[in-house]
Short mmCIF file of N, CA and C in Angstrom, two decimals:
data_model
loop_
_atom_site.label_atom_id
_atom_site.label_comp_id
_atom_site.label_asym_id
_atom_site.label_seq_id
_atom_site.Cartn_x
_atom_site.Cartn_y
_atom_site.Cartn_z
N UNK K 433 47.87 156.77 172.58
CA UNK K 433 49.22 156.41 172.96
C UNK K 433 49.33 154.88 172.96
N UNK K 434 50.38 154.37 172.46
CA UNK K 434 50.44 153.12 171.91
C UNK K 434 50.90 152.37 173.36
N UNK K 435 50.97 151.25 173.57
CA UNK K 435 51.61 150.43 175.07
C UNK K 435 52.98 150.96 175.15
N UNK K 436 54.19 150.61 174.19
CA UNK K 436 55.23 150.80 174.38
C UNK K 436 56.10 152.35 174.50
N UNK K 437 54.82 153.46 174.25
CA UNK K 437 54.55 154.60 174.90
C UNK K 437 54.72 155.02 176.37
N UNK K 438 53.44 154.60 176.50
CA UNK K 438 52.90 154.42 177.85
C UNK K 438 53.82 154.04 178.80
N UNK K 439 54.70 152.90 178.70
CA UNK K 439 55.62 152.10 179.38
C UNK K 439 56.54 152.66 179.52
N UNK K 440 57.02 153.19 177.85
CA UNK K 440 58.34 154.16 178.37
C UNK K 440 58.24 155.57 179.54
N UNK K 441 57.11 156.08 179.24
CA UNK K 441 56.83 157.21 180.10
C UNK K 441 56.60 157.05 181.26
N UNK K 442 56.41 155.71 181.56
CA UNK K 442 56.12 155.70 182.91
C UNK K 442 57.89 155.41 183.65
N UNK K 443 58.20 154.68 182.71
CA UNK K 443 59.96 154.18 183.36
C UNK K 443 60.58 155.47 183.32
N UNK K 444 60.67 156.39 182.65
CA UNK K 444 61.15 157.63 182.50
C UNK K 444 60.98 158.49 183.46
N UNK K 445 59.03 158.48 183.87
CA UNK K 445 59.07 159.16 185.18
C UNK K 445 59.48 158.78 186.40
N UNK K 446 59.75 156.94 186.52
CA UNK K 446 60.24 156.55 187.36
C UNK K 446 59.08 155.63 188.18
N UNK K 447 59.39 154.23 188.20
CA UNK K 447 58.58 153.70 189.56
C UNK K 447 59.14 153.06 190.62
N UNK K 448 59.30 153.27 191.73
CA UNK K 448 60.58 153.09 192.64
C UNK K 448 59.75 151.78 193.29
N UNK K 449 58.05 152.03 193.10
CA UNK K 449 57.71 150.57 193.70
C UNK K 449 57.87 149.71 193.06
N UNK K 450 58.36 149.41 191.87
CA UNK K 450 59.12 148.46 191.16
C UNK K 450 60.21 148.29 191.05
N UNK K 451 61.44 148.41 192.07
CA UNK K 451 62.82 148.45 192.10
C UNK K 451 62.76 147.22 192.46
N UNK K 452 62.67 146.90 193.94
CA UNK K 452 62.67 145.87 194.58
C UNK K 452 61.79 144.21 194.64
N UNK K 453 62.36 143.59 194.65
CA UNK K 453 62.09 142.56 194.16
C UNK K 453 60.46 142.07 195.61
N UNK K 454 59.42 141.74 194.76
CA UNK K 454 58.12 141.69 195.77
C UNK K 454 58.52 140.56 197.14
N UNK K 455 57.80 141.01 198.24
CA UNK K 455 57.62 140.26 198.96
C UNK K 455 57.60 138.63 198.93
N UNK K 456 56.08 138.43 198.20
CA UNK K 456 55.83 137.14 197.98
C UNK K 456 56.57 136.35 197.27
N UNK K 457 57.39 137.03 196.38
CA UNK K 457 58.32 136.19 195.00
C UNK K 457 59.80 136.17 196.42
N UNK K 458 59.66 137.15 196.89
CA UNK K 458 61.34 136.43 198.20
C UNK K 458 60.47 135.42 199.04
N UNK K 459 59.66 135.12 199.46
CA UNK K 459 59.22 134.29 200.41
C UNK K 459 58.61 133.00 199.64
N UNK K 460 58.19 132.99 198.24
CA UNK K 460 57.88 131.98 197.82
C UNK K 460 59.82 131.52 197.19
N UNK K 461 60.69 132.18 196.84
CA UNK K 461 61.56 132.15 196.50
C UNK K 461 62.45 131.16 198.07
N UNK K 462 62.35 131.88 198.72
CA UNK K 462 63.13 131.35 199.93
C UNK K 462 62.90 130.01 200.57
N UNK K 463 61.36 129.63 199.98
CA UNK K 463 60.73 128.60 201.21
C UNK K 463 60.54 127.13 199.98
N UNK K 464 60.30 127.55 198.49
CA UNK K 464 60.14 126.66 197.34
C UNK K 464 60.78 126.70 196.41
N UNK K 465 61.16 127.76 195.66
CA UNK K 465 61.86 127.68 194.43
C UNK K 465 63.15 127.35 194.64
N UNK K 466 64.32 128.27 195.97
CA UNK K 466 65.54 127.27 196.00
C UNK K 466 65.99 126.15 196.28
N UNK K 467 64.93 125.34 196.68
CA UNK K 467 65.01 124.32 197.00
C UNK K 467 64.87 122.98 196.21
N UNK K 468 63.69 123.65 195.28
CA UNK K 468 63.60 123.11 194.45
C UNK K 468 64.37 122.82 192.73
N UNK K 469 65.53 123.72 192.99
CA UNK K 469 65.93 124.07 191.96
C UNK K 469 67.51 125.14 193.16
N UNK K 470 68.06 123.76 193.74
CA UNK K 470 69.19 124.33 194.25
C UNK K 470 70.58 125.29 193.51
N UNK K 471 70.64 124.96 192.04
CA UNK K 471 71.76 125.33 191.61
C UNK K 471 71.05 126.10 190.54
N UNK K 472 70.06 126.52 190.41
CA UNK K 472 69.37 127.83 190.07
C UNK K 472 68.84 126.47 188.43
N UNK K 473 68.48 127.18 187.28
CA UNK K 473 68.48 126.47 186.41
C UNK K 473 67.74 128.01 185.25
N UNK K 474 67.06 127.35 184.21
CA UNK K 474 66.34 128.64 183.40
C UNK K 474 64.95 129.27 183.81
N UNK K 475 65.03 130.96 183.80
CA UNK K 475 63.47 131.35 183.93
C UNK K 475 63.64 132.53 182.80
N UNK K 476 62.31 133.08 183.07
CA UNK K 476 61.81 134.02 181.74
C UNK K 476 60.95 135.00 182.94
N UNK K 477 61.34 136.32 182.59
CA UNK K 477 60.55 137.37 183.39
C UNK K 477 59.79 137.93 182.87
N UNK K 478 58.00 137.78 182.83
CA UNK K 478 57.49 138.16 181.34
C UNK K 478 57.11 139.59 182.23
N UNK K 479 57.13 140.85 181.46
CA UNK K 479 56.69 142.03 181.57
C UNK K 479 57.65 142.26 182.74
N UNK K 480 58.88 142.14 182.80
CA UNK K 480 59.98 142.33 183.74
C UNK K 480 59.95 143.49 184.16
N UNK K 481 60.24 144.68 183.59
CA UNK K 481 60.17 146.23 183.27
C UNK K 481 61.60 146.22 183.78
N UNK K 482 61.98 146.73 185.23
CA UNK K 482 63.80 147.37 185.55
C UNK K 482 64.25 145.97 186.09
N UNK K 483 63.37 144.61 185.65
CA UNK K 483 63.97 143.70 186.10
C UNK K 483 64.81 142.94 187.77
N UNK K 484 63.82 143.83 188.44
CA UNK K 484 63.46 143.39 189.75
C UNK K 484 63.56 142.13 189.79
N UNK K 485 62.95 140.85 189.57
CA UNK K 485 62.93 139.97 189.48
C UNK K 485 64.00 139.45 188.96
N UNK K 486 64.10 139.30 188.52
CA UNK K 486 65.02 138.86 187.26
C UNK K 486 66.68 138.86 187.63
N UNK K 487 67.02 140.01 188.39
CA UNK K 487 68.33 140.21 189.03
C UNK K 487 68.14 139.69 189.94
N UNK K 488 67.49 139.15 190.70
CA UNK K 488 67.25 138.20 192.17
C UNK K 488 67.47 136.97 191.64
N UNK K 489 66.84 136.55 190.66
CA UNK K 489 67.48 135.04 189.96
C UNK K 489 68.37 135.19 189.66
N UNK K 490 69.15 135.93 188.71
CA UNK K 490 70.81 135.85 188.42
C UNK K 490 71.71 136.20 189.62
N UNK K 491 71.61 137.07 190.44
CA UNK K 491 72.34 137.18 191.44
C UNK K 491 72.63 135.25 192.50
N UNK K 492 71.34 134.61 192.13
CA UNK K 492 71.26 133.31 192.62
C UNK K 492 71.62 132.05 191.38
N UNK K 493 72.48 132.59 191.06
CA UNK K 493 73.22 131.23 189.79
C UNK K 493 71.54 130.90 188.58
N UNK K 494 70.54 131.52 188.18
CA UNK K 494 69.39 131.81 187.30
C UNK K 494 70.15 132.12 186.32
N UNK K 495 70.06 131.59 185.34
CA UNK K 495 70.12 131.92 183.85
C UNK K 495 68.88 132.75 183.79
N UNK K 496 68.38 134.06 182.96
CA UNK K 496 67.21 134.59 182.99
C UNK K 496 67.17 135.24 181.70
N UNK K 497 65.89 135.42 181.52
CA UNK K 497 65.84 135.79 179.74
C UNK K 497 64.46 137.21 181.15
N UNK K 498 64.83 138.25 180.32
CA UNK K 498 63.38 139.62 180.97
C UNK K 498 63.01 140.03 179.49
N UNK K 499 61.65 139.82 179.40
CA UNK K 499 61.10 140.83 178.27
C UNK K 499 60.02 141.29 178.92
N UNK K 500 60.21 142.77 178.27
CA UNK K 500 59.69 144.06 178.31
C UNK K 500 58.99 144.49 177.07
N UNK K 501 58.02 145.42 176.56
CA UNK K 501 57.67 145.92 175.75
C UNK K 501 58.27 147.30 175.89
N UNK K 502 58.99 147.75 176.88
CA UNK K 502 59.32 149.06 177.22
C UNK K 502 61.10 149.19 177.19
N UNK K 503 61.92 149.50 176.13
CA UNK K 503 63.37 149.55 175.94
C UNK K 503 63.38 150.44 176.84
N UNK K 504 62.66 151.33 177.55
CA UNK K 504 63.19 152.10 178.61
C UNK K 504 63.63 151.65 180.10
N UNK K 505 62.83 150.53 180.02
CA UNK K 505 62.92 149.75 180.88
C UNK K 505 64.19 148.90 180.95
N UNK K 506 63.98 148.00 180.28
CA UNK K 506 65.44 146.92 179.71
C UNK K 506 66.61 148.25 179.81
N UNK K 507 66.59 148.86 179.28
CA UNK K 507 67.84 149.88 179.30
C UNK K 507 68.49 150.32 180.80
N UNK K 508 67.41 150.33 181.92
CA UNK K 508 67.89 150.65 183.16
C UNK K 508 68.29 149.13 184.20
N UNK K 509 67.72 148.24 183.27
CA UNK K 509 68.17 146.69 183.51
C UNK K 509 69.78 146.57 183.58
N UNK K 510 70.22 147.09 182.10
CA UNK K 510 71.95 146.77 181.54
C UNK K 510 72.45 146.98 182.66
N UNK K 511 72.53 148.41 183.41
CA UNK K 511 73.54 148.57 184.09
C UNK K 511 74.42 147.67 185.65
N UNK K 512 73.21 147.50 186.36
CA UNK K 512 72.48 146.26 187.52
C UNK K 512 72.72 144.97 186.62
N UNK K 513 72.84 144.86 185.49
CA UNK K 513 72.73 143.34 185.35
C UNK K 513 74.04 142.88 184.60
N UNK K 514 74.77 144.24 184.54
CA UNK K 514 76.40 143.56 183.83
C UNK K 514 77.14 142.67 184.04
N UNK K 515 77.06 142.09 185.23
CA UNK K 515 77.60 141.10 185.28
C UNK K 515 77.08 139.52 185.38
N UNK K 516 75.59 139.56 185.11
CA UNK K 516 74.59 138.51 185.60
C UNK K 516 74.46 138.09 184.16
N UNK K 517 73.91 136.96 184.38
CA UNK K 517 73.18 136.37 183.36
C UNK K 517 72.00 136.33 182.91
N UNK K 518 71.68 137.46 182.64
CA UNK K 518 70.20 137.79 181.72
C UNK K 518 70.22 138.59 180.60
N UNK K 519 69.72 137.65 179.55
CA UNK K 519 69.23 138.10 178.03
C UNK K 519 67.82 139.36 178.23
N UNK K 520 67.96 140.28 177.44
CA UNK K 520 66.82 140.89 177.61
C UNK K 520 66.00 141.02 176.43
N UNK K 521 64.27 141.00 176.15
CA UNK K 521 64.02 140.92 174.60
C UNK K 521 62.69 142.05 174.91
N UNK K 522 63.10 143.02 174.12
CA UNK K 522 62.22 144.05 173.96
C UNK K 522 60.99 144.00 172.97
N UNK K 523 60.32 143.47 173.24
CA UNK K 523 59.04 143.34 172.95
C UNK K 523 57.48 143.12 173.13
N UNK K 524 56.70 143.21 172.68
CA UNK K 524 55.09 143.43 173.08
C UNK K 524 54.83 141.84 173.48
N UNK K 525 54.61 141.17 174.58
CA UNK K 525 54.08 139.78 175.11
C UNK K 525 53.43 138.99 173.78
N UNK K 526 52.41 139.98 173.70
CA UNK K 526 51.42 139.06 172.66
C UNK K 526 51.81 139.41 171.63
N UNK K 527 52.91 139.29 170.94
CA UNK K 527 54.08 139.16 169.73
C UNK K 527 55.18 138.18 169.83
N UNK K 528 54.91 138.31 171.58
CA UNK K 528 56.45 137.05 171.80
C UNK K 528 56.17 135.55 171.93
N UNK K 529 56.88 134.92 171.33
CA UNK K 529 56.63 133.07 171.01
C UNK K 529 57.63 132.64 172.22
N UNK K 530 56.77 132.20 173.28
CA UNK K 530 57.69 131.37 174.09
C UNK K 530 57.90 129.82 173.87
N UNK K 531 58.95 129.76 174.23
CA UNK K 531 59.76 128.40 173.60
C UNK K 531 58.91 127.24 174.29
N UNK K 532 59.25 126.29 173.87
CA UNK K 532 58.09 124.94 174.46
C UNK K 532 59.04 124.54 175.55
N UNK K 533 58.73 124.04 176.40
CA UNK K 533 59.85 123.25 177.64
C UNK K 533 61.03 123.75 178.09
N UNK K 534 60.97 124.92 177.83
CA UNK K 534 62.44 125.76 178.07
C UNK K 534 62.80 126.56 179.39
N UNK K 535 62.02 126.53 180.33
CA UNK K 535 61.68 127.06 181.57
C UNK K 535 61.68 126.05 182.76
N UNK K 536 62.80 126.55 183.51
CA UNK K 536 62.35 126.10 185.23
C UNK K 536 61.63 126.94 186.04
N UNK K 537 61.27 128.04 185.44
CA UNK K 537 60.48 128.72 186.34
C UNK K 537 60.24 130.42 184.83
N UNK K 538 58.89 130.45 185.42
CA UNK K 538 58.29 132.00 184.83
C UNK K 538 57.98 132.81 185.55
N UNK K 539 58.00 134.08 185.74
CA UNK K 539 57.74 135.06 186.85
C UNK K 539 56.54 135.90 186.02
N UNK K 540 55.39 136.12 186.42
CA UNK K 540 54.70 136.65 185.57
C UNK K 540 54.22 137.71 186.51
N UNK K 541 54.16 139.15 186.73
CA UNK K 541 54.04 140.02 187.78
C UNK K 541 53.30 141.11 187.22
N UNK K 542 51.81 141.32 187.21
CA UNK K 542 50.79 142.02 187.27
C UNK K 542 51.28 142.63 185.45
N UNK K 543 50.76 141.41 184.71
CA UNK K 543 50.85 141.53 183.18
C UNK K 543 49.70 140.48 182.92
N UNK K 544 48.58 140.92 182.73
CA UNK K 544 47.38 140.17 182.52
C UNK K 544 47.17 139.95 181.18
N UNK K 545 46.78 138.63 180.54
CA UNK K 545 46.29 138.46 179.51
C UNK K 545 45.66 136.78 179.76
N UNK K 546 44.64 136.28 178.88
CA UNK K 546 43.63 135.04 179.27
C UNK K 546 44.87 134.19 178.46
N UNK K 547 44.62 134.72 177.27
CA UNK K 547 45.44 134.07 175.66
C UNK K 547 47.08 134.02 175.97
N UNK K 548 47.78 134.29 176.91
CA UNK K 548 49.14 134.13 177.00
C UNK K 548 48.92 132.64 178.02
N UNK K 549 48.56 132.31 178.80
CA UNK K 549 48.24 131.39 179.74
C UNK K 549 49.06 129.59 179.42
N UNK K 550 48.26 129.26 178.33
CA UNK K 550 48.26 128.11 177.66
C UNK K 550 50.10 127.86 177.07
N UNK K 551 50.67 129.17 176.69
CA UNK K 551 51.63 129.30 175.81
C UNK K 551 52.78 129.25 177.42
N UNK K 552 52.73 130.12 178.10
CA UNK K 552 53.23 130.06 179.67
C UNK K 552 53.61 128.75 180.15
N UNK K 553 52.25 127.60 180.09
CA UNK K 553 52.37 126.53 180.63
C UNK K 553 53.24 125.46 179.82
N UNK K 554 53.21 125.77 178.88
CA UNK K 554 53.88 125.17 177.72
C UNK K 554 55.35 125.08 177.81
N UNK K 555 55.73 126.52 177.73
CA UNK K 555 57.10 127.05 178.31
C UNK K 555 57.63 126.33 179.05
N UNK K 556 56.89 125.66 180.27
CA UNK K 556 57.46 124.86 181.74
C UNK K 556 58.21 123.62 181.34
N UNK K 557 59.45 123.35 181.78
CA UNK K 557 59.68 122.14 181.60
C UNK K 557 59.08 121.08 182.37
N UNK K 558 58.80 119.62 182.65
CA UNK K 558 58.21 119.22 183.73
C UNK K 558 58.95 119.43 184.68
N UNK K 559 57.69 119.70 185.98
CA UNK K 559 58.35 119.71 187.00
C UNK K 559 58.72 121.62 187.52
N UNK K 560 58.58 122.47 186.31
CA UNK K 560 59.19 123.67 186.25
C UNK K 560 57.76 124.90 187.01
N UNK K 561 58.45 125.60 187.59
CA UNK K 561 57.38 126.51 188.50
C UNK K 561 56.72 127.80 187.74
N UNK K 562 55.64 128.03 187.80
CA UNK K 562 54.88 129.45 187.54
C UNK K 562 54.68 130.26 188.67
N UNK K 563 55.63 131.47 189.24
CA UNK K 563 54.97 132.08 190.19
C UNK K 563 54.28 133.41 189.38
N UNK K 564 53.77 134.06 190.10
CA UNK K 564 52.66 135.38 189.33
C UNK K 564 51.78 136.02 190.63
N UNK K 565 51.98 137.18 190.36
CA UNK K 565 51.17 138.09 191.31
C UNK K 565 49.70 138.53 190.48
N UNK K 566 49.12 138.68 190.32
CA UNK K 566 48.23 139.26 189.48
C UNK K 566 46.75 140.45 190.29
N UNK K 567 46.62 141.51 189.58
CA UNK K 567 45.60 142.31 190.24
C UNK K 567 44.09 141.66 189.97
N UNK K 568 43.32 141.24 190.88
CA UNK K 568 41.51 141.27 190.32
C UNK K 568 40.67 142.37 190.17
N UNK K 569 40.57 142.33 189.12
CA UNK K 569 39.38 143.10 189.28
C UNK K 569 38.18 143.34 189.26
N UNK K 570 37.09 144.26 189.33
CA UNK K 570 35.81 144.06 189.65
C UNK K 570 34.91 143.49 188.80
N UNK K 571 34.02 142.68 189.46
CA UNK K 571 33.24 141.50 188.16
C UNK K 571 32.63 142.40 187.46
N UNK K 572 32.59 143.87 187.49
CA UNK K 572 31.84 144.59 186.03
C UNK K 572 32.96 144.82 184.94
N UNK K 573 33.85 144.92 184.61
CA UNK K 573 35.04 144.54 184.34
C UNK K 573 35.32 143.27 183.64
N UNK K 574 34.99 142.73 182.75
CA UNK K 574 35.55 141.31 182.50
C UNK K 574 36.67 140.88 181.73
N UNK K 575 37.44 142.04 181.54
CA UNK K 575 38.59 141.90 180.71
C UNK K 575 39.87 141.87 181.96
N UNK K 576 39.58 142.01 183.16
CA UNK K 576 40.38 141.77 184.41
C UNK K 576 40.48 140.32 184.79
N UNK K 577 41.20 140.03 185.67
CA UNK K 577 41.11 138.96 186.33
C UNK K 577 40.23 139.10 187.33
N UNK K 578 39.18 137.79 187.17
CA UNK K 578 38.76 137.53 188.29
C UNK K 578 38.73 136.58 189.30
N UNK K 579 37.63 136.87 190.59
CA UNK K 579 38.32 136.01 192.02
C UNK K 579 37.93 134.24 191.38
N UNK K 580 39.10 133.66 191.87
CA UNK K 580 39.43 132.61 191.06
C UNK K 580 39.91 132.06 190.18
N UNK K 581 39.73 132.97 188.94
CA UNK K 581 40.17 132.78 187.66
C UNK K 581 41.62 132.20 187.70
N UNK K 582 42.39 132.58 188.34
CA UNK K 582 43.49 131.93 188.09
C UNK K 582 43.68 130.61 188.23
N UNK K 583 43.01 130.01 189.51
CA UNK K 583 43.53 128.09 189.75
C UNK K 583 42.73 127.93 188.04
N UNK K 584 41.49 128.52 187.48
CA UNK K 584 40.93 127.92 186.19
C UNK K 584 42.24 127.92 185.59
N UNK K 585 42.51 129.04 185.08
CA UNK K 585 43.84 128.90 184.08
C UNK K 585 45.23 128.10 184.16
N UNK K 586 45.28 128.21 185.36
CA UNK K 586 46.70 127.24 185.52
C UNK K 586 45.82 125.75 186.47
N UNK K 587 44.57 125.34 186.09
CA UNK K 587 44.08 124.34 186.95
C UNK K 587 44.72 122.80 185.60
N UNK K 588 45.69 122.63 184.84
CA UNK K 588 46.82 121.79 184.75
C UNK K 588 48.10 121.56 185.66
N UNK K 589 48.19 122.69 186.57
CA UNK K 589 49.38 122.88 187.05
C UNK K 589 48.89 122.63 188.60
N UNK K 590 50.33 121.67 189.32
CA UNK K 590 49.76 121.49 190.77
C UNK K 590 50.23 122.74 191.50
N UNK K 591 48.75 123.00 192.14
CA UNK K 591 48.60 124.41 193.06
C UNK K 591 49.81 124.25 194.55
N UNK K 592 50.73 124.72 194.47
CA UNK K 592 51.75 125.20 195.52
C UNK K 592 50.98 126.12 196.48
N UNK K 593 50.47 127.09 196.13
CA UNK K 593 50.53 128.08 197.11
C UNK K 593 49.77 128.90 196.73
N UNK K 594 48.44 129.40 196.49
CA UNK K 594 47.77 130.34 196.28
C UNK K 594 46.66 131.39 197.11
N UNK K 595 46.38 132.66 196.77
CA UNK K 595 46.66 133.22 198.04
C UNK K 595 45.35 134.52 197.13
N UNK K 596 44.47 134.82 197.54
CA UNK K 596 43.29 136.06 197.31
C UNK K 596 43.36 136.82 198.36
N UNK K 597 43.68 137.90 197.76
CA UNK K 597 43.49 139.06 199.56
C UNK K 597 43.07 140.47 198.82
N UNK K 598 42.37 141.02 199.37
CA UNK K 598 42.37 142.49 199.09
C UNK K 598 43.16 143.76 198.84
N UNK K 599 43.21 144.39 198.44
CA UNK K 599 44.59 145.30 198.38
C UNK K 599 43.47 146.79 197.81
N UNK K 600 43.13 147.72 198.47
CA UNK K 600 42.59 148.80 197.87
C UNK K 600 41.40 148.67 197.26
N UNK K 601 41.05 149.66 196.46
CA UNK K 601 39.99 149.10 195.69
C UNK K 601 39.47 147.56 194.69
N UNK K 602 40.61 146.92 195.15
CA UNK K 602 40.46 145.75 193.84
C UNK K 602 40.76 144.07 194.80
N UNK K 603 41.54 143.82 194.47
CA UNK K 603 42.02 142.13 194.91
C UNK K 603 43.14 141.87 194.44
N UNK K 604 44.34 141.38 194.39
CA UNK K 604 45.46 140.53 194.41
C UNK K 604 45.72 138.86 194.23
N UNK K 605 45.67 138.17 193.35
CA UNK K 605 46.13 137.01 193.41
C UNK K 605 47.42 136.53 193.74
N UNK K 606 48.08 135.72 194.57
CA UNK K 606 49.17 135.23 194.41
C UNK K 606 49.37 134.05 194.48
N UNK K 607 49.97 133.27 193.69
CA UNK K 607 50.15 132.16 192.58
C UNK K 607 51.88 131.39 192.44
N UNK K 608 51.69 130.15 192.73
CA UNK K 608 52.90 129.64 192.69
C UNK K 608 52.78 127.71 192.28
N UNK K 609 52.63 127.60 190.80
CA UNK K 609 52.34 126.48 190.82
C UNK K 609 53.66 125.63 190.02
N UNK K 610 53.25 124.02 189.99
CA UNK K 610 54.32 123.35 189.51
C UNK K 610 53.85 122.79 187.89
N UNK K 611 53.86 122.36 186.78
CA UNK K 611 53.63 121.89 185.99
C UNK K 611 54.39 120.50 186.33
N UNK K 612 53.43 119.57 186.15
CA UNK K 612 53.53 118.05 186.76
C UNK K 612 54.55 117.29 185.93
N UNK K 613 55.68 116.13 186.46
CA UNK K 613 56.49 115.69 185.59
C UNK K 613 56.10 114.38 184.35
#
């Protein structure tokens, strides 16, 4: 079964713990990003899926671009987002060319890849924020994230707020940095 399979079937069966927009993205949202960016400005929701995210920035004056690899997804986006301002682009991440400096902020929410990283930071305008939740996983595993790995990857970007905690069998990163002006 191919990804954009997988994705659809899962939006189809439904994930209701992805309706609502996460904890940490309202509290890093509430305490740094509006502040920093009072009259909202551009972000990109990579692996958005029903665009949780993404409608929390447009509902807040966010211009927002959500791509998905899953049209099943984006499709339950349209309805919630008719009147907002978000572009949606249905496609596989590591197919998609993000624009150079075109971002005040990226939301990147448990969509792992090493090789998207560099292209992410790029995206940032100066000054522009990376928040990201990301799962760790176990050091036998090395195609996961591991504990740390993230300040490595975004260790260009000044660390805001980062956060390792446990969650179940695995670990949780949470991540909120600035790309410097």
């Amino acid at each position: 079964m191919d990804n954009r399979t997988l994705w659809n079937d899962r939006y189809t069966k439904g994930l209701p713990s992805l309706e609502t927009p996460d904890p940490f993205f309202i509290r890093m949202f509430d305490q740094f990003i509006s502040k920093e960016f009072p009259a909202g400005g551009n972000a990109i929701d990579l692996a958005a899926g029903t665009g949780r995210h993404a409608l929390h920035l447009a509902k807040t004056t966010w211009k927002v671009t959500a791509v998905d690899i899953s049209d099943v997804a984006l499709e339950r986006l349209k309805e919630p987002a008719a009147d907002a301002q978000i572009q949606t682009v249905c496609t596989d991440l590591s197919a998609y060319q993000l624009p150079a400096a075109a971002f005040d902020l990226v939301v990147l929410y448990y969509y792992f890849d090493r090789s998207l990283f560099p292209s992410i930071i790029d995206s940032l305008k100066p000054g522009g924020l990376l928040i990201c939740k990301l799962a760790i996983g176990k050091p036998a595993n090395p195609i996961t994230l591991q504990e740390q790995e993230l300040l490595q990857l975004t260790h260009v970007l000044d660390n805001i707020n980062y956060t390792e905690r446990p969650v179940k069998d695995r670990g949780v990163a949470e991540y909120l940095g600035r790309k410097p002006f």
